[in-house]
XYZ file of C-alpha atoms in Angstrom:
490
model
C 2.974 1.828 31.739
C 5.050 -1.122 31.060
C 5.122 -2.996 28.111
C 1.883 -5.604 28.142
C 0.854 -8.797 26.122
C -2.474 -8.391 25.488
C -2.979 -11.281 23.901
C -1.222 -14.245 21.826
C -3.246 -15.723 18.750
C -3.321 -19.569 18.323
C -1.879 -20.684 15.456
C -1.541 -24.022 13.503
C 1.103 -23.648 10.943
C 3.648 -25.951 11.174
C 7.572 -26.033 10.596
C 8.423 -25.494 6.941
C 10.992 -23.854 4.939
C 8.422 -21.043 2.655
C 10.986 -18.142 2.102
C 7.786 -15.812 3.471
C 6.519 -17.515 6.219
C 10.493 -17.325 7.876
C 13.251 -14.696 8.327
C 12.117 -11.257 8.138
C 8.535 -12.906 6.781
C 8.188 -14.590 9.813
C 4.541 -13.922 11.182
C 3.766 -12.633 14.261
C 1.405 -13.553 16.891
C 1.223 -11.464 19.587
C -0.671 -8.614 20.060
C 1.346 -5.502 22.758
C 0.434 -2.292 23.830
C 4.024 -0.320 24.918
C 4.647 3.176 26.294
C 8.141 3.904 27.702
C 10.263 1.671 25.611
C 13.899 2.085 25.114
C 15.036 5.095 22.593
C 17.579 4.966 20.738
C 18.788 9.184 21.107
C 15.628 11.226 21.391
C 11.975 11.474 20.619
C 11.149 14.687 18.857
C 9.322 17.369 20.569
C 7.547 18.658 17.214
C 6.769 15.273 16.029
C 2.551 14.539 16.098
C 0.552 12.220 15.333
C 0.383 8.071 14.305
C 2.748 5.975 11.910
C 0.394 3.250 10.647
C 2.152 -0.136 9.335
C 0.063 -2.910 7.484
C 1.752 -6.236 7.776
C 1.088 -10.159 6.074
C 0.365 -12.313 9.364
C -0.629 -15.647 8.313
C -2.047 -17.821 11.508
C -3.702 -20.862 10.301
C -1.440 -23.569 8.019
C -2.542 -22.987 4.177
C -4.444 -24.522 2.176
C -1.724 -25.598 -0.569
C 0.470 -23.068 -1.922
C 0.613 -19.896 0.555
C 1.403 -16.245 -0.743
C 2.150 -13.656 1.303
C -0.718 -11.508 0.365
C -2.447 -14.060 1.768
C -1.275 -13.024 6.055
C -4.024 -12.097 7.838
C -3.357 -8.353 8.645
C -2.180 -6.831 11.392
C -1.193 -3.186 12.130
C 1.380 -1.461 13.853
C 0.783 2.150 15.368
C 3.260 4.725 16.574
C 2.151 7.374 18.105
C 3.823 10.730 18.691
C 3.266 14.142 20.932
C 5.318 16.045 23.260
C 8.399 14.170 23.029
C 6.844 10.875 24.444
C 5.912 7.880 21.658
C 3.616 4.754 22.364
C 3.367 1.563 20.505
C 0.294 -0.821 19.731
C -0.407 -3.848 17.583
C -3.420 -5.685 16.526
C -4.935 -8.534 14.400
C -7.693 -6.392 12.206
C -10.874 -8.714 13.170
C -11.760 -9.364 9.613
C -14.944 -11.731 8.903
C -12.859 -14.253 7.632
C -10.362 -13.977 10.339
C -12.801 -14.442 13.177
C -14.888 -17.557 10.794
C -10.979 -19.423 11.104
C -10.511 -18.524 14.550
C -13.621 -20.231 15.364
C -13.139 -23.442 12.884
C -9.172 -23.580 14.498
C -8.290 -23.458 10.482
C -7.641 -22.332 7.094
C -11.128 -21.511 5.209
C -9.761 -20.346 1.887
C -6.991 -20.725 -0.231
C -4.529 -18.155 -1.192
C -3.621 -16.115 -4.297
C -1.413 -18.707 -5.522
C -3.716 -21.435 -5.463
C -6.777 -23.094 -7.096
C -10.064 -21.102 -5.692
C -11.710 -24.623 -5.519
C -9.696 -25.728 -2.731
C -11.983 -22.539 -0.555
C -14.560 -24.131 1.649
C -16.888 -21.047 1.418
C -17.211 -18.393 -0.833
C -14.786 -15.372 -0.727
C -14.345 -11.806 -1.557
C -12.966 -9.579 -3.434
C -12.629 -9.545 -7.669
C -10.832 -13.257 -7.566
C -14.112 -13.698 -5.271
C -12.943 -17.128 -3.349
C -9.948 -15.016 -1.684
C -10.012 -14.036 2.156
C -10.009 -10.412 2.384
C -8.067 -10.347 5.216
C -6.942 -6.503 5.186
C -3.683 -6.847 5.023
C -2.544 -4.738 2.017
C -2.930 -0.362 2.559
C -4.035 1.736 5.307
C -4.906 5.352 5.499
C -6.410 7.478 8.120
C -9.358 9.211 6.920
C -12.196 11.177 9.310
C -10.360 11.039 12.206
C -10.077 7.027 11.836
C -8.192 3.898 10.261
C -9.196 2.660 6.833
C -7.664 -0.626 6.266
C -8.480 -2.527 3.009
C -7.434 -5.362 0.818
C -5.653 -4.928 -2.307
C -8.122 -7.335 -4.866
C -11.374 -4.892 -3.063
C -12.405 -6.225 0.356
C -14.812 -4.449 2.924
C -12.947 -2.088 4.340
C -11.975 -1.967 8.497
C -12.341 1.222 10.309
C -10.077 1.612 13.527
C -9.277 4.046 16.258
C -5.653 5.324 15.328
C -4.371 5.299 18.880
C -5.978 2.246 20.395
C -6.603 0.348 17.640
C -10.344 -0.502 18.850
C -11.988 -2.670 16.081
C -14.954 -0.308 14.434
C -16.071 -2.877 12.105
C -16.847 -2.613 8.345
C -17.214 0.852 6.814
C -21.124 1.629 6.366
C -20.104 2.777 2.959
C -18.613 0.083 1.102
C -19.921 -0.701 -1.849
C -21.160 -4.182 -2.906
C -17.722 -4.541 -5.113
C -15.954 -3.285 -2.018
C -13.089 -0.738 -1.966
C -9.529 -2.227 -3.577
C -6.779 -1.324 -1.992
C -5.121 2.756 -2.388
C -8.258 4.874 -1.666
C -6.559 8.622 -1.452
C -7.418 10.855 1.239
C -7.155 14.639 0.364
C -6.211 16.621 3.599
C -7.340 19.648 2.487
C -11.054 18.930 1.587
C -11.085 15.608 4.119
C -12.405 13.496 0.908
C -11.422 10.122 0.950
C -11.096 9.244 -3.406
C -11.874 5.081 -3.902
C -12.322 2.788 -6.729
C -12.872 -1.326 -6.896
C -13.041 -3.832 -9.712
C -14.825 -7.107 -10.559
C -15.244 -9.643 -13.091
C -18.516 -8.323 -14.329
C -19.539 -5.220 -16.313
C -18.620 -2.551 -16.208
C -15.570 -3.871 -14.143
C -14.688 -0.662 -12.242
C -16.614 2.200 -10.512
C -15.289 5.313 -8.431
C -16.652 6.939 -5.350
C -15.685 10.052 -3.082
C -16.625 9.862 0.543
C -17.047 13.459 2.821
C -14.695 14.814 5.275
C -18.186 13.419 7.514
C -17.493 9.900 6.248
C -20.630 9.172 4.109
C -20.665 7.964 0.590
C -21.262 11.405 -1.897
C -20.408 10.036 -5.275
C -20.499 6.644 -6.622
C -20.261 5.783 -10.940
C -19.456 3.546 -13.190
C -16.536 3.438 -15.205
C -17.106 1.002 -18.113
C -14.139 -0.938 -19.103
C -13.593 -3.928 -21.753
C -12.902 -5.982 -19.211
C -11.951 -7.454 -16.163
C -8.749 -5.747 -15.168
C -6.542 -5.528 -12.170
C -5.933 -1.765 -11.010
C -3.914 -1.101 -7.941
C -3.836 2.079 -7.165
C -5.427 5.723 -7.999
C -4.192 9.195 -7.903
C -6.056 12.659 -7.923
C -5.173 16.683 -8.361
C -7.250 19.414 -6.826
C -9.965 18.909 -9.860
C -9.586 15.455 -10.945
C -9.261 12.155 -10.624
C -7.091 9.453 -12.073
C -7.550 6.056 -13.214
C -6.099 3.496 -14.852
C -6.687 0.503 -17.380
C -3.389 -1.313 -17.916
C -2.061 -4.356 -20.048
C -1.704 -6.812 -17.393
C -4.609 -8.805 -16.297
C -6.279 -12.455 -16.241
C -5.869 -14.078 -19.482
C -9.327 -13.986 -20.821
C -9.628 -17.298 -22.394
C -8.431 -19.031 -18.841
C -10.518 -17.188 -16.668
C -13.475 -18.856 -18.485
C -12.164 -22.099 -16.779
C -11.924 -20.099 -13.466
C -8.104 -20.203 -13.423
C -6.651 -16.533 -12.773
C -3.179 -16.160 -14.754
C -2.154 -12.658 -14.445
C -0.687 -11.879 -18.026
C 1.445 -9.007 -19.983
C -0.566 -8.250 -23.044
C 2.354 -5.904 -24.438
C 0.396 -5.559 -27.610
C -1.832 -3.389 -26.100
C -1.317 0.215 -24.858
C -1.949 1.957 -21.284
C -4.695 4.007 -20.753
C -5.670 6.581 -18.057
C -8.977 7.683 -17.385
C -9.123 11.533 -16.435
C -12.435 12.855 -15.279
C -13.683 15.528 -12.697
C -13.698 14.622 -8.629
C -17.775 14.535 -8.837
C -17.637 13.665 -12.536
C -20.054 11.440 -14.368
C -18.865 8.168 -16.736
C -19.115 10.489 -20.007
C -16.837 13.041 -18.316
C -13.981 10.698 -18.254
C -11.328 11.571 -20.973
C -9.281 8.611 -21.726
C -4.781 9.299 -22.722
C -3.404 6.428 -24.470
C 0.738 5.750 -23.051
C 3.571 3.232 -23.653
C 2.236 -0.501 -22.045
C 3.326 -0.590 -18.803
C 1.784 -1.818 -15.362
C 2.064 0.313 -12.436
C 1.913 -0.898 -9.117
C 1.798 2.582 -7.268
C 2.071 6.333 -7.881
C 3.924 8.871 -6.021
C 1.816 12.118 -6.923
C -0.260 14.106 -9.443
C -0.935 17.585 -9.726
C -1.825 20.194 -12.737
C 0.109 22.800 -14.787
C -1.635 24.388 -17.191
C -3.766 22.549 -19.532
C -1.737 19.824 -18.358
C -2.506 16.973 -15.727
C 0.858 15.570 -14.213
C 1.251 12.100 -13.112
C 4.225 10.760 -11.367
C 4.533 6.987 -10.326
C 6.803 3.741 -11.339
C 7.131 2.565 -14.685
C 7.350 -1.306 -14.761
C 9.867 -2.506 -17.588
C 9.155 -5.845 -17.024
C 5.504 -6.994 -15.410
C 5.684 -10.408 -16.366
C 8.918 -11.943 -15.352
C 10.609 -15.110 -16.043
C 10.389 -17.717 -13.172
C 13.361 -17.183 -10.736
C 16.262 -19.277 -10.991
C 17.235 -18.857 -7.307
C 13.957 -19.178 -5.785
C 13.290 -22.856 -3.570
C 11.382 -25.255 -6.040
C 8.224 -24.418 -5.802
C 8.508 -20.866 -5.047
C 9.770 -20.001 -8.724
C 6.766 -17.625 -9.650
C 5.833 -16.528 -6.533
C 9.635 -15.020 -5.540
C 9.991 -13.413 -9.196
C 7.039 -11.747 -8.810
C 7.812 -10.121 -5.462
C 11.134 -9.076 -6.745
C 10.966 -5.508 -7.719
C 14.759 -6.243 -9.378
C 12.475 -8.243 -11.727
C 10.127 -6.320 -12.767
C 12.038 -3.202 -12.552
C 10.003 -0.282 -12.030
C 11.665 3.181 -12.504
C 10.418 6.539 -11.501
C 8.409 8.047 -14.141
C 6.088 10.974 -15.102
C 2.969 11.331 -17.348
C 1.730 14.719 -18.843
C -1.665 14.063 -19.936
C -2.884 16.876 -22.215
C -6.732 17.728 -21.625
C -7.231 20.077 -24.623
C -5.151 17.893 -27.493
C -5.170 14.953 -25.629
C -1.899 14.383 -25.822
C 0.283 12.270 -23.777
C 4.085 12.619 -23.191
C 6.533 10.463 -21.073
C 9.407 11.146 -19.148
C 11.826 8.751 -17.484
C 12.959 10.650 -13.719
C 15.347 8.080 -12.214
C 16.703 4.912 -14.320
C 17.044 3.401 -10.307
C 14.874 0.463 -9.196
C 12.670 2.336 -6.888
C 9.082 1.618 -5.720
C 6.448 2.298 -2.603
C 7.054 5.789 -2.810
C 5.360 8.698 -0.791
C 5.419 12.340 -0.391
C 4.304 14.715 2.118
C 0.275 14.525 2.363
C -0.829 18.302 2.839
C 0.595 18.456 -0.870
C -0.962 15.163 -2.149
C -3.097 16.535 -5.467
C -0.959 19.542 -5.491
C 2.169 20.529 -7.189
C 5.323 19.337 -5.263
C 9.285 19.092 -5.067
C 9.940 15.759 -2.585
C 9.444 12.470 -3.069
C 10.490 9.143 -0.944
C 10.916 5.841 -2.405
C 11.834 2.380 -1.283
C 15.041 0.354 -1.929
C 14.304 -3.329 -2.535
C 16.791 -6.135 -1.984
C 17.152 -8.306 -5.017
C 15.423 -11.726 -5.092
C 13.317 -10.114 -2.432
C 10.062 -8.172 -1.222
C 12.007 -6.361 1.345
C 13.111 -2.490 1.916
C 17.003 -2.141 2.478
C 17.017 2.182 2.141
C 15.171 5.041 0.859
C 16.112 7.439 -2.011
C 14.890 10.841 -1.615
C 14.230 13.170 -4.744
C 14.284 17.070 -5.101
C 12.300 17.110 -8.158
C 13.017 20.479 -8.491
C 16.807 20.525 -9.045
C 17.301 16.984 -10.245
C 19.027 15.566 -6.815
C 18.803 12.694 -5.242
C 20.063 11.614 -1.450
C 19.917 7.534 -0.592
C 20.320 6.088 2.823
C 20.332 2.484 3.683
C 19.011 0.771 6.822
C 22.071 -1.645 7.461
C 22.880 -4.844 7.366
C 20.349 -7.378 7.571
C 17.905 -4.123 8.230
C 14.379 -4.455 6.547
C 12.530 -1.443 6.669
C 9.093 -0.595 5.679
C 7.416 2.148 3.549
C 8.111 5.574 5.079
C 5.600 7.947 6.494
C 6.341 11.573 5.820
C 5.497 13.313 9.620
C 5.605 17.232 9.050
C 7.386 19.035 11.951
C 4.698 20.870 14.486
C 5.137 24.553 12.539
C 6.851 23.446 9.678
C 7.382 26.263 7.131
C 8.134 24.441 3.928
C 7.622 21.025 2.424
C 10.192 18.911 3.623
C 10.484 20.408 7.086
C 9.466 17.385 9.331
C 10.595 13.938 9.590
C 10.360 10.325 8.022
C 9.429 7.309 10.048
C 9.761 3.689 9.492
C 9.466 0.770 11.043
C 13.168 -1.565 11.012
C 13.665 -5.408 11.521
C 16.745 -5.964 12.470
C 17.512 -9.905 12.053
C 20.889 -9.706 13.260
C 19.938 -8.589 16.566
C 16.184 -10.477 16.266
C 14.075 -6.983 16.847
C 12.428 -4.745 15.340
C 12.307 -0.658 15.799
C 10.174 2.475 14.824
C 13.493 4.892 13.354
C 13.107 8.318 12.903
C 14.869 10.574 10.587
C 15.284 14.091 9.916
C 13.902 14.476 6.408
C 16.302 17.623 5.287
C 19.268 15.888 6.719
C 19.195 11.854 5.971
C 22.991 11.881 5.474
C 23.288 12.240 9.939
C 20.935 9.069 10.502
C 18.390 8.716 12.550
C 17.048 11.115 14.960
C 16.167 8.265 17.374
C 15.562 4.223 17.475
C 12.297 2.936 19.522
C 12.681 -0.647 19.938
C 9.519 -2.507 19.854
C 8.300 -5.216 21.966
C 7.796 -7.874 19.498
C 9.544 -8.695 15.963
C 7.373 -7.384 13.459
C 7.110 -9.553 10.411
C 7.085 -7.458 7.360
C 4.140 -6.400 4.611
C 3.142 -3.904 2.754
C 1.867 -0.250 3.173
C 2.264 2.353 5.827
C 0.300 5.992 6.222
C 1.049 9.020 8.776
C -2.055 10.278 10.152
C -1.013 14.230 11.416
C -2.289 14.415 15.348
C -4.367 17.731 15.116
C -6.022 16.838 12.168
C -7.578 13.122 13.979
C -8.543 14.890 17.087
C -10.492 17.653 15.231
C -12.540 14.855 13.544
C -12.808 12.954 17.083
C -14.311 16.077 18.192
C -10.865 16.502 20.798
């Protein structure tokens, strides 16, 4: 089959010089469906199953100030089997998507703007935001979970046609924030969300059959901003962090994300099915942490790996375009400066000790899935540009012996976060392959690039140039072939 435009999506923003609405920000409108496209050397045999990209679309002109967790979302499959890859890319049909596309405009305003200026009531723990979808993506009982990273609905796809399945049956009335964690071994998919109201967070597990099996509370002293979760094969692990609204200004509705570096980090520990008193709370140095890489346990020990920010509230950027001052030095992970890190969380003493694991600016890690919750020896994290929220390499750690092997995409070669494909028989933990989607903006296209994970240093197994210039965004998943046609009953 040819390449095919399935459809182009109207869109009303006008000419303007926002450093993410242009260059490798630059949204994208059209929606393809591609088999047969031009490779770049050749398509793995034992490569199988879908690379998932989530990326910041924005169609209708914003109302004021426009951030670009504000895109509508759109996602970007690759599939894989037999040698032979396919592409597609769609628009996920959010409510608040479809409401603009039928008033031919902006509803809401944007994370970086007064929630007054929404003409309807929003979603989410900001609750005037769009939840447009646009932030992580997983694949979970045989399907697509996308979600939205201040707790949205939650969008369930098909993973190779990208059919719109609507909202998940499941989601709570606080929704599901962004980073749910699926374990492939048990098929549970691990959640949270947050709000402005007590108790401010709750946690939920959802079957390997896709239906809601545990849902508590877990009281906090207030509103906070969580990001992400991790998990071992017995627990779960959450987080309440020092940077969050000011209190006294969210009062007056305004939402100004602050340091409070007087106060310490704590992570909540409890059982996968476990109830709010079960939850065993480990004091650590104040930090916020925007994602983790892994968790597993050793002993009486929990183990928690993930990126130490040295600096989560940043001075304005001198560089940025007036206007864009906050908004650049907040995307700029040469800013805030997170560094690999590990946690050992005692559960008899309840003890906590830290460890620094790379003094690099790395962040948007991942790992091989089958050993998500268990103990591990790879990691994979992303190279950011300075000034920028854009990938430039990857850095991958034996965390075994201590070394480290970067590669970098190119020149003028934005990459996204990585998904970690194991090879069809693989026979140890890195045996397979890493896959990321490329925008090239020397040579105005974008590609799906494939590399041997145990030997980065030769470069890519093969290039797959797309039919449309992605823009970029933010998370990616691999979803393992086998393991979505068992739960589509294939």
């Amino acid at each position: 089959m040819p390449v095919e435009l399935v459809n182009r999506v109207h869109s009303t923003i006008e000419p303007n010089d926002h450093p993410y609405m242009n260059g490798a920000w630059t949204p994208q409108h059209e929606e393809f469906n591609g088999e047969g496209l031009e490779v770049i050397g050749q398509i793995p045999a034992d490569i199988d199953g879908v690379y998932v990209r989530n990326t910041e679309n924005p169609v209708h002109e914003p109302l004021g100030r426009y951030h670009p967790f504000d895109g509508d979302g759109m996602l970007h499959v690759m599939s894989f089997k037999d040698g032979k890859a396919a592409y597609r890319n769609r628009f996920v049909r959010t409510k608040g998507f479809q409401a603009e596309a039928e008033a031919g405009r902006a509803l809401w305003a944007g994370l970086a703007e007064n929630p007054a200026k929404s003409t309807r009531p929003g979603w989410g723990a900001h609750e005037r935001l769009k939840d447009s979808s646009s932030t992580d993506v997983v694949v979970h009982a045989g399907k697509i979970l996308s979600t939205f990273y201040q707790c949205g609905e939650g969008y369930r796809l098909d993973p190779y046609s990208l059919e719109q399945e609507g909202i998940e049956s499941w989601t709570p009335i606080d929704g599901i924030s962004a980073h749910p964690k699926v374990d492939e071994h048990t098929g549970e998919l691990l959640f949270f969300n947050y709000s402005k109201h007590a108790p401010y967070m709750h946690y939920g597990v959802v079957g390997a059959d896709n239906k809601l099996k545990h849902y508590i509370p877990v009281p906090l002293p207030g509103p906070r901003l969580p990001h992400d979760m991790a998990f071992t094969t017995n627990y779960s692990i959450l987080n309440d962090l020092p940077v969050f609204w000011e209190p006294e200004l969210l009062e007056k509705n305004l939402h100004v994300v602050r340091f409070h570096r007087e106060m310490r980090s704590r992570f909540g520990i409890l059982p996968r099915y476990g109830k709010p008193e079960d939850i065993k709370w480990f004091e650590a140095d104040p930090t916020y942490v925007l994602h983790f890489l892994n968790a597993f346990e050793d002993g009486d020990e929990v183990v928690l790996d993930g990126y130490f920010e040295e600096n989560p509230e940043p001075k304005s950027s001198n560089s940025a375009p007036a206007g864009y001052e906050r908004i650049m030095a907040f995307l700029d992970q040469n800013e805030l400066r997170p560094k690999l890190h590990r946690w050992r969380f005692n559960m008899k003493t309840g003890e906590t000790q830290e460890q620094r694991l790379d003094d690099r600016i790395l962040e948007f890690g991942v790992i091989n899935n089958q050993y998500a919750g268990l103990p591990y020896r790879y990691g994979y994290s992303a190279v950011s540009k300075p000034g920028w929220f854009l990938f430039t390499g990857l850095v991958k750690h034996d965390l075994k012996s201590g070394e480290s092997w970067a590669i970098d995409f190119g020149e003028e070669r934005y990459g996204s976060e990585p998904g970690f494909a194991p090879r069809v028989g693989a026979v140890d933990e890195d045996d397979g392959y890493l896959v990321t989607f490329v925008t090239d903006m020397i040579a105005d296209r974008s590609e799906c690039v494939v590399y041997d994970a145990k030997k980065l240093a030769e470069g890519p197994v093969c290039r797959i140039v797309l039919p449309g210039r992605m823009s970029s965004g933010t998370h990616a998943t691999w979803g393992q072939g086998q393991a979505i046609r068992a739960a589509q009953g294939k």
